[in-house]
Amino acid sequence: MSKASLFTVTILLGLCLFACTSTKQNSSADENKALHGTYRIALIPKGTTHSYWLSVHAGAEKAAQELGVELIWQGPQKEDDKQGQIQTVQHFTSQSVNAIVLAPIDVHDLAPSVASASRKHIPVIIIDSDLESQDFHSFIATDNKLAGKLCAKRLCELLEGKGKVAMLRYHEGSASAMAREDGFLEGLKEYGPSIELVSSNHYAGVTIEKSVHASLNLLNSCSQLDGIFTPTELTTQGMLQALEKRGQAGQVKFVGFDSNTTLLDALKKDKLHGLAIQDPFKMGYEGVKTAIAILKNQPFEKHIDTGIIIVTKENLNDPMVTELLNTNLNRWLKE
């Protein structure tokens, strides 16, 4: 065989191999769809008890209903149950669902399970918190570092650039919370160089009881606090309860994260002075839509920033804020 002919055969073989590889994922998905009659998308949250995850679930259900696909919602109750979440990912991988939408509890420990799903040609979409891995297709989340900086800016404005502040951290390993905490510390240096950070080494844990206990410990260890930042719904609720127990609610400038009826009521009563509000409904919605786009070999975004708004008593009735806070979850949730 001549060199030219050999070169031509080599090119043709390479193109053939590329075509085979690129269709493996879609053929696997088509086989699974044929077995069950529709695409099956597993959404695995960090937890299932907080209102934040109900919003994620509702958004995912909306997308599933619009697209005519089956959504399977399953996750741990507590947001520190790494092993439970790992087992859930492994379970759905063994069940050969068509795609997995995952909010990883830990930035590192979920990576091997995601790699296993990828090896089985199951696309994985990461939402809410980042993962140290190259094995997922898309990342859909708040710009958490920016959100933390905006919280620092709000607190510094409230304190007029002076005073003592503390930050109650959430839980080690949570990429979203760590990014917010880092962003807050950066923002504090930028917007309040004269403000003194007196505590940033207390962790709340993942239950309301632990959060209240950690908040009380922080408050007891820091006298004459002027400002507080908390990076999650749980830490914000725990700190609010601790301040109320000590009769200090409203006396300390307080900026927190996420929303529920209790926190919004506290904002109206000047017990809270700012809440960073995410769009978890959009995370769930875009997660399912992106999964289906991948399965159908359609264009999709590798990174979607779902946005952040700092809500205050003054802008609580703005149209954009009310739309974000008043999503009808019951319309989409079956229970």
JSON list of C-alpha atoms in Angstrom, two decimals, residues 195-318:
[
{"chain": "A", "resi": 195, "resn": "ILE", "atom": "CA", "xyz": [-13.82, 47.98, 60.27]},
{"chain": "A", "resi": 196, "resn": "GLU", "atom": "CA", "xyz": [-12.44, 45.37, 62.69]},
{"chain": "A", "resi": 197, "resn": "LEU", "atom": "CA", "xyz": [-13.18, 41.70, 62.07]},
{"chain": "A", "resi": 198, "resn": "VAL", "atom": "CA", "xyz": [-13.29, 40.18, 65.56]},
{"chain": "A", "resi": 199, "resn": "SER", "atom": "CA", "xyz": [-14.44, 36.63, 64.75]},
{"chain": "A", "resi": 200, "resn": "SER", "atom": "CA", "xyz": [-14.54, 34.38, 61.69]},
{"chain": "A", "resi": 201, "resn": "ASN", "atom": "CA", "xyz": [-13.70, 30.95, 63.11]},
{"chain": "A", "resi": 202, "resn": "HIS", "atom": "CA", "xyz": [-17.06, 29.75, 64.46]},
{"chain": "A", "resi": 203, "resn": "TYR", "atom": "CA", "xyz": [-18.94, 27.10, 62.41]},
{"chain": "A", "resi": 204, "resn": "ALA", "atom": "CA", "xyz": [-22.71, 26.70, 62.65]},
{"chain": "A", "resi": 205, "resn": "GLY", "atom": "CA", "xyz": [-23.14, 23.09, 61.52]},
{"chain": "A", "resi": 206, "resn": "VAL", "atom": "CA", "xyz": [-26.12, 21.80, 59.55]},
{"chain": "A", "resi": 207, "resn": "THR", "atom": "CA", "xyz": [-29.00, 21.74, 62.03]},
{"chain": "A", "resi": 208, "resn": "ILE", "atom": "CA", "xyz": [-30.87, 24.67, 63.51]},
{"chain": "A", "resi": 209, "resn": "GLU", "atom": "CA", "xyz": [-29.98, 23.52, 67.03]},
{"chain": "A", "resi": 210, "resn": "LYS", "atom": "CA", "xyz": [-26.27, 23.53, 66.24]},
{"chain": "A", "resi": 211, "resn": "SER", "atom": "CA", "xyz": [-26.58, 26.87, 64.48]},
{"chain": "A", "resi": 212, "resn": "VAL", "atom": "CA", "xyz": [-28.26, 28.53, 67.48]},
{"chain": "A", "resi": 213, "resn": "HIS", "atom": "CA", "xyz": [-25.67, 27.03, 69.84]},
{"chain": "A", "resi": 214, "resn": "ALA", "atom": "CA", "xyz": [-22.75, 28.23, 67.69]},
{"chain": "A", "resi": 215, "resn": "SER", "atom": "CA", "xyz": [-24.35, 31.67, 67.37]},
{"chain": "A", "resi": 216, "resn": "LEU", "atom": "CA", "xyz": [-24.71, 31.99, 71.13]},
{"chain": "A", "resi": 217, "resn": "ASN", "atom": "CA", "xyz": [-21.09, 30.95, 71.59]},
{"chain": "A", "resi": 218, "resn": "LEU", "atom": "CA", "xyz": [-19.98, 33.58, 69.09]},
{"chain": "A", "resi": 219, "resn": "LEU", "atom": "CA", "xyz": [-22.06, 36.30, 70.73]},
{"chain": "A", "resi": 220, "resn": "ASN", "atom": "CA", "xyz": [-20.80, 35.35, 74.19]},
{"chain": "A", "resi": 221, "resn": "SER", "atom": "CA", "xyz": [-17.18, 35.51, 73.02]},
{"chain": "A", "resi": 222, "resn": "CYS", "atom": "CA", "xyz": [-17.49, 38.89, 71.30]},
{"chain": "A", "resi": 223, "resn": "SER", "atom": "CA", "xyz": [-18.49, 41.92, 73.32]},
{"chain": "A", "resi": 224, "resn": "GLN", "atom": "CA", "xyz": [-19.93, 45.06, 71.72]},
{"chain": "A", "resi": 225, "resn": "LEU", "atom": "CA", "xyz": [-20.49, 43.68, 68.22]},
{"chain": "A", "resi": 226, "resn": "ASP", "atom": "CA", "xyz": [-21.71, 46.22, 65.68]},
{"chain": "A", "resi": 227, "resn": "GLY", "atom": "CA", "xyz": [-22.31, 43.92, 62.70]},
{"chain": "A", "resi": 228, "resn": "ILE", "atom": "CA", "xyz": [-22.81, 40.26, 61.76]},
{"chain": "A", "resi": 229, "resn": "PHE", "atom": "CA", "xyz": [-22.75, 38.29, 58.50]},
{"chain": "A", "resi": 230, "resn": "THR", "atom": "CA", "xyz": [-24.16, 34.79, 58.01]},
{"chain": "A", "resi": 231, "resn": "PRO", "atom": "CA", "xyz": [-23.72, 32.94, 54.67]},
{"chain": "A", "resi": 232, "resn": "THR", "atom": "CA", "xyz": [-26.73, 30.55, 54.50]},
{"chain": "A", "resi": 233, "resn": "GLU", "atom": "CA", "xyz": [-30.40, 30.26, 55.38]},
{"chain": "A", "resi": 234, "resn": "LEU", "atom": "CA", "xyz": [-29.56, 27.99, 58.33]},
{"chain": "A", "resi": 235, "resn": "THR", "atom": "CA", "xyz": [-26.84, 30.23, 59.77]},
{"chain": "A", "resi": 236, "resn": "THR", "atom": "CA", "xyz": [-29.05, 33.29, 59.35]},
{"chain": "A", "resi": 237, "resn": "GLN", "atom": "CA", "xyz": [-31.98, 31.64, 61.11]},
{"chain": "A", "resi": 238, "resn": "GLY", "atom": "CA", "xyz": [-29.74, 30.34, 63.91]},
{"chain": "A", "resi": 239, "resn": "MET", "atom": "CA", "xyz": [-28.15, 33.75, 64.49]},
{"chain": "A", "resi": 240, "resn": "LEU", "atom": "CA", "xyz": [-31.55, 35.45, 64.48]},
{"chain": "A", "resi": 241, "resn": "GLN", "atom": "CA", "xyz": [-32.81, 33.09, 67.19]},
{"chain": "A", "resi": 242, "resn": "ALA", "atom": "CA", "xyz": [-29.64, 33.63, 69.24]},
{"chain": "A", "resi": 243, "resn": "LEU", "atom": "CA", "xyz": [-29.96, 37.42, 69.02]},
{"chain": "A", "resi": 244, "resn": "GLU", "atom": "CA", "xyz": [-33.61, 37.17, 70.07]},
{"chain": "A", "resi": 245, "resn": "LYS", "atom": "CA", "xyz": [-32.68, 34.95, 73.03]},
{"chain": "A", "resi": 246, "resn": "ARG", "atom": "CA", "xyz": [-30.17, 37.56, 74.19]},
{"chain": "A", "resi": 247, "resn": "GLY", "atom": "CA", "xyz": [-32.50, 40.49, 73.58]},
{"chain": "A", "resi": 248, "resn": "GLN", "atom": "CA", "xyz": [-30.13, 41.91, 70.96]},
{"chain": "A", "resi": 249, "resn": "ALA", "atom": "CA", "xyz": [-32.25, 41.51, 67.82]},
{"chain": "A", "resi": 250, "resn": "GLY", "atom": "CA", "xyz": [-32.25, 44.82, 65.98]},
{"chain": "A", "resi": 251, "resn": "GLN", "atom": "CA", "xyz": [-29.39, 46.24, 68.04]},
{"chain": "A", "resi": 252, "resn": "VAL", "atom": "CA", "xyz": [-26.68, 44.72, 65.83]},
{"chain": "A", "resi": 253, "resn": "LYS", "atom": "CA", "xyz": [-26.56, 45.36, 62.07]},
{"chain": "A", "resi": 254, "resn": "PHE", "atom": "CA", "xyz": [-27.19, 41.96, 60.54]},
{"chain": "A", "resi": 255, "resn": "VAL", "atom": "CA", "xyz": [-26.83, 40.82, 56.91]},
{"chain": "A", "resi": 256, "resn": "GLY", "atom": "CA", "xyz": [-27.71, 37.23, 56.04]},
{"chain": "A", "resi": 257, "resn": "PHE", "atom": "CA", "xyz": [-28.40, 34.88, 53.17]},
{"chain": "A", "resi": 258, "resn": "ASP", "atom": "CA", "xyz": [-31.49, 33.31, 51.55]},
{"chain": "A", "resi": 259, "resn": "SER", "atom": "CA", "xyz": [-35.08, 33.73, 52.64]},
{"chain": "A", "resi": 260, "resn": "ASN", "atom": "CA", "xyz": [-38.06, 32.15, 54.33]},
{"chain": "A", "resi": 261, "resn": "THR", "atom": "CA", "xyz": [-41.12, 33.66, 56.00]},
{"chain": "A", "resi": 262, "resn": "THR", "atom": "CA", "xyz": [-39.33, 34.04, 59.35]},
{"chain": "A", "resi": 263, "resn": "LEU", "atom": "CA", "xyz": [-36.35, 35.87, 57.85]},
{"chain": "A", "resi": 264, "resn": "LEU", "atom": "CA", "xyz": [-38.51, 38.15, 55.71]},
{"chain": "A", "resi": 265, "resn": "ASP", "atom": "CA", "xyz": [-40.61, 39.02, 58.76]},
{"chain": "A", "resi": 266, "resn": "ALA", "atom": "CA", "xyz": [-37.39, 39.85, 60.65]},
{"chain": "A", "resi": 267, "resn": "LEU", "atom": "CA", "xyz": [-36.32, 42.09, 57.76]},
{"chain": "A", "resi": 268, "resn": "LYS", "atom": "CA", "xyz": [-39.60, 44.01, 57.98]},
{"chain": "A", "resi": 269, "resn": "LYS", "atom": "CA", "xyz": [-39.12, 44.44, 61.75]},
{"chain": "A", "resi": 270, "resn": "ASP", "atom": "CA", "xyz": [-35.51, 45.70, 61.43]},
{"chain": "A", "resi": 271, "resn": "LYS", "atom": "CA", "xyz": [-34.08, 42.61, 63.12]},
{"chain": "A", "resi": 272, "resn": "LEU", "atom": "CA", "xyz": [-32.30, 41.88, 59.83]},
{"chain": "A", "resi": 273, "resn": "HIS", "atom": "CA", "xyz": [-30.87, 44.61, 57.62]},
{"chain": "A", "resi": 274, "resn": "GLY", "atom": "CA", "xyz": [-30.12, 42.76, 54.40]},
{"chain": "A", "resi": 275, "resn": "LEU", "atom": "CA", "xyz": [-30.64, 39.34, 52.80]},
{"chain": "A", "resi": 276, "resn": "ALA", "atom": "CA", "xyz": [-28.77, 38.03, 49.77]},
{"chain": "A", "resi": 277, "resn": "ILE", "atom": "CA", "xyz": [-31.50, 36.33, 47.75]},
{"chain": "A", "resi": 278, "resn": "GLN", "atom": "CA", "xyz": [-30.64, 33.69, 45.18]},
{"chain": "A", "resi": 279, "resn": "ASP", "atom": "CA", "xyz": [-32.86, 32.13, 42.51]},
{"chain": "A", "resi": 280, "resn": "PRO", "atom": "CA", "xyz": [-33.03, 28.42, 43.45]},
{"chain": "A", "resi": 281, "resn": "PHE", "atom": "CA", "xyz": [-36.14, 27.96, 41.29]},
{"chain": "A", "resi": 282, "resn": "LYS", "atom": "CA", "xyz": [-34.08, 28.94, 38.25]},
{"chain": "A", "resi": 283, "resn": "MET", "atom": "CA", "xyz": [-31.27, 26.55, 39.29]},
{"chain": "A", "resi": 284, "resn": "GLY", "atom": "CA", "xyz": [-33.64, 23.59, 39.28]},
{"chain": "A", "resi": 285, "resn": "TYR", "atom": "CA", "xyz": [-35.33, 24.71, 36.07]},
{"chain": "A", "resi": 286, "resn": "GLU", "atom": "CA", "xyz": [-32.11, 25.30, 34.13]},
{"chain": "A", "resi": 287, "resn": "GLY", "atom": "CA", "xyz": [-30.58, 22.09, 35.52]},
{"chain": "A", "resi": 288, "resn": "VAL", "atom": "CA", "xyz": [-33.27, 19.91, 33.96]},
{"chain": "A", "resi": 289, "resn": "LYS", "atom": "CA", "xyz": [-33.40, 21.95, 30.73]},
{"chain": "A", "resi": 290, "resn": "THR", "atom": "CA", "xyz": [-29.63, 21.67, 30.34]},
{"chain": "A", "resi": 291, "resn": "ALA", "atom": "CA", "xyz": [-29.73, 17.91, 30.95]},
{"chain": "A", "resi": 292, "resn": "ILE", "atom": "CA", "xyz": [-32.27, 17.43, 28.16]},
{"chain": "A", "resi": 293, "resn": "ALA", "atom": "CA", "xyz": [-30.34, 19.69, 25.78]},
{"chain": "A", "resi": 294, "resn": "ILE", "atom": "CA", "xyz": [-27.24, 17.54, 26.33]},
{"chain": "A", "resi": 295, "resn": "LEU", "atom": "CA", "xyz": [-29.17, 14.30, 25.80]},
{"chain": "A", "resi": 296, "resn": "LYS", "atom": "CA", "xyz": [-30.66, 15.64, 22.56]},
{"chain": "A", "resi": 297, "resn": "ASN", "atom": "CA", "xyz": [-27.27, 16.87, 21.36]},
{"chain": "A", "resi": 298, "resn": "GLN", "atom": "CA", "xyz": [-28.51, 20.47, 21.37]},
{"chain": "A", "resi": 299, "resn": "PRO", "atom": "CA", "xyz": [-26.46, 23.57, 22.28]},
{"chain": "A", "resi": 300, "resn": "PHE", "atom": "CA", "xyz": [-26.18, 24.26, 26.03]},
{"chain": "A", "resi": 301, "resn": "GLU", "atom": "CA", "xyz": [-24.42, 26.69, 28.36]},
{"chain": "A", "resi": 302, "resn": "LYS", "atom": "CA", "xyz": [-21.44, 25.34, 30.28]},
{"chain": "A", "resi": 303, "resn": "HIS", "atom": "CA", "xyz": [-21.93, 27.96, 33.00]},
{"chain": "A", "resi": 304, "resn": "ILE", "atom": "CA", "xyz": [-25.13, 29.75, 34.01]},
{"chain": "A", "resi": 305, "resn": "ASP", "atom": "CA", "xyz": [-25.04, 32.51, 36.62]},
{"chain": "A", "resi": 306, "resn": "THR", "atom": "CA", "xyz": [-28.52, 32.54, 38.20]},
{"chain": "A", "resi": 307, "resn": "GLY", "atom": "CA", "xyz": [-28.07, 35.97, 39.79]},
{"chain": "A", "resi": 308, "resn": "ILE", "atom": "CA", "xyz": [-28.22, 37.58, 43.23]},
{"chain": "A", "resi": 309, "resn": "ILE", "atom": "CA", "xyz": [-30.19, 40.46, 44.78]},
{"chain": "A", "resi": 310, "resn": "ILE", "atom": "CA", "xyz": [-29.49, 42.15, 48.11]},
{"chain": "A", "resi": 311, "resn": "VAL", "atom": "CA", "xyz": [-32.95, 42.61, 49.59]},
{"chain": "A", "resi": 312, "resn": "THR", "atom": "CA", "xyz": [-33.56, 45.30, 52.20]},
{"chain": "A", "resi": 313, "resn": "LYS", "atom": "CA", "xyz": [-36.63, 46.70, 53.93]},
{"chain": "A", "resi": 314, "resn": "GLU", "atom": "CA", "xyz": [-36.51, 49.57, 51.44]},
{"chain": "A", "resi": 315, "resn": "ASN", "atom": "CA", "xyz": [-36.59, 47.48, 48.23]},
{"chain": "A", "resi": 316, "resn": "LEU", "atom": "CA", "xyz": [-38.75, 44.62, 49.52]},
{"chain": "A", "resi": 317, "resn": "ASN", "atom": "CA", "xyz": [-41.71, 45.70, 47.37]},
{"chain": "A", "resi": 318, "resn": "ASP", "atom": "CA", "xyz": [-39.75, 46.27, 44.16]}
]
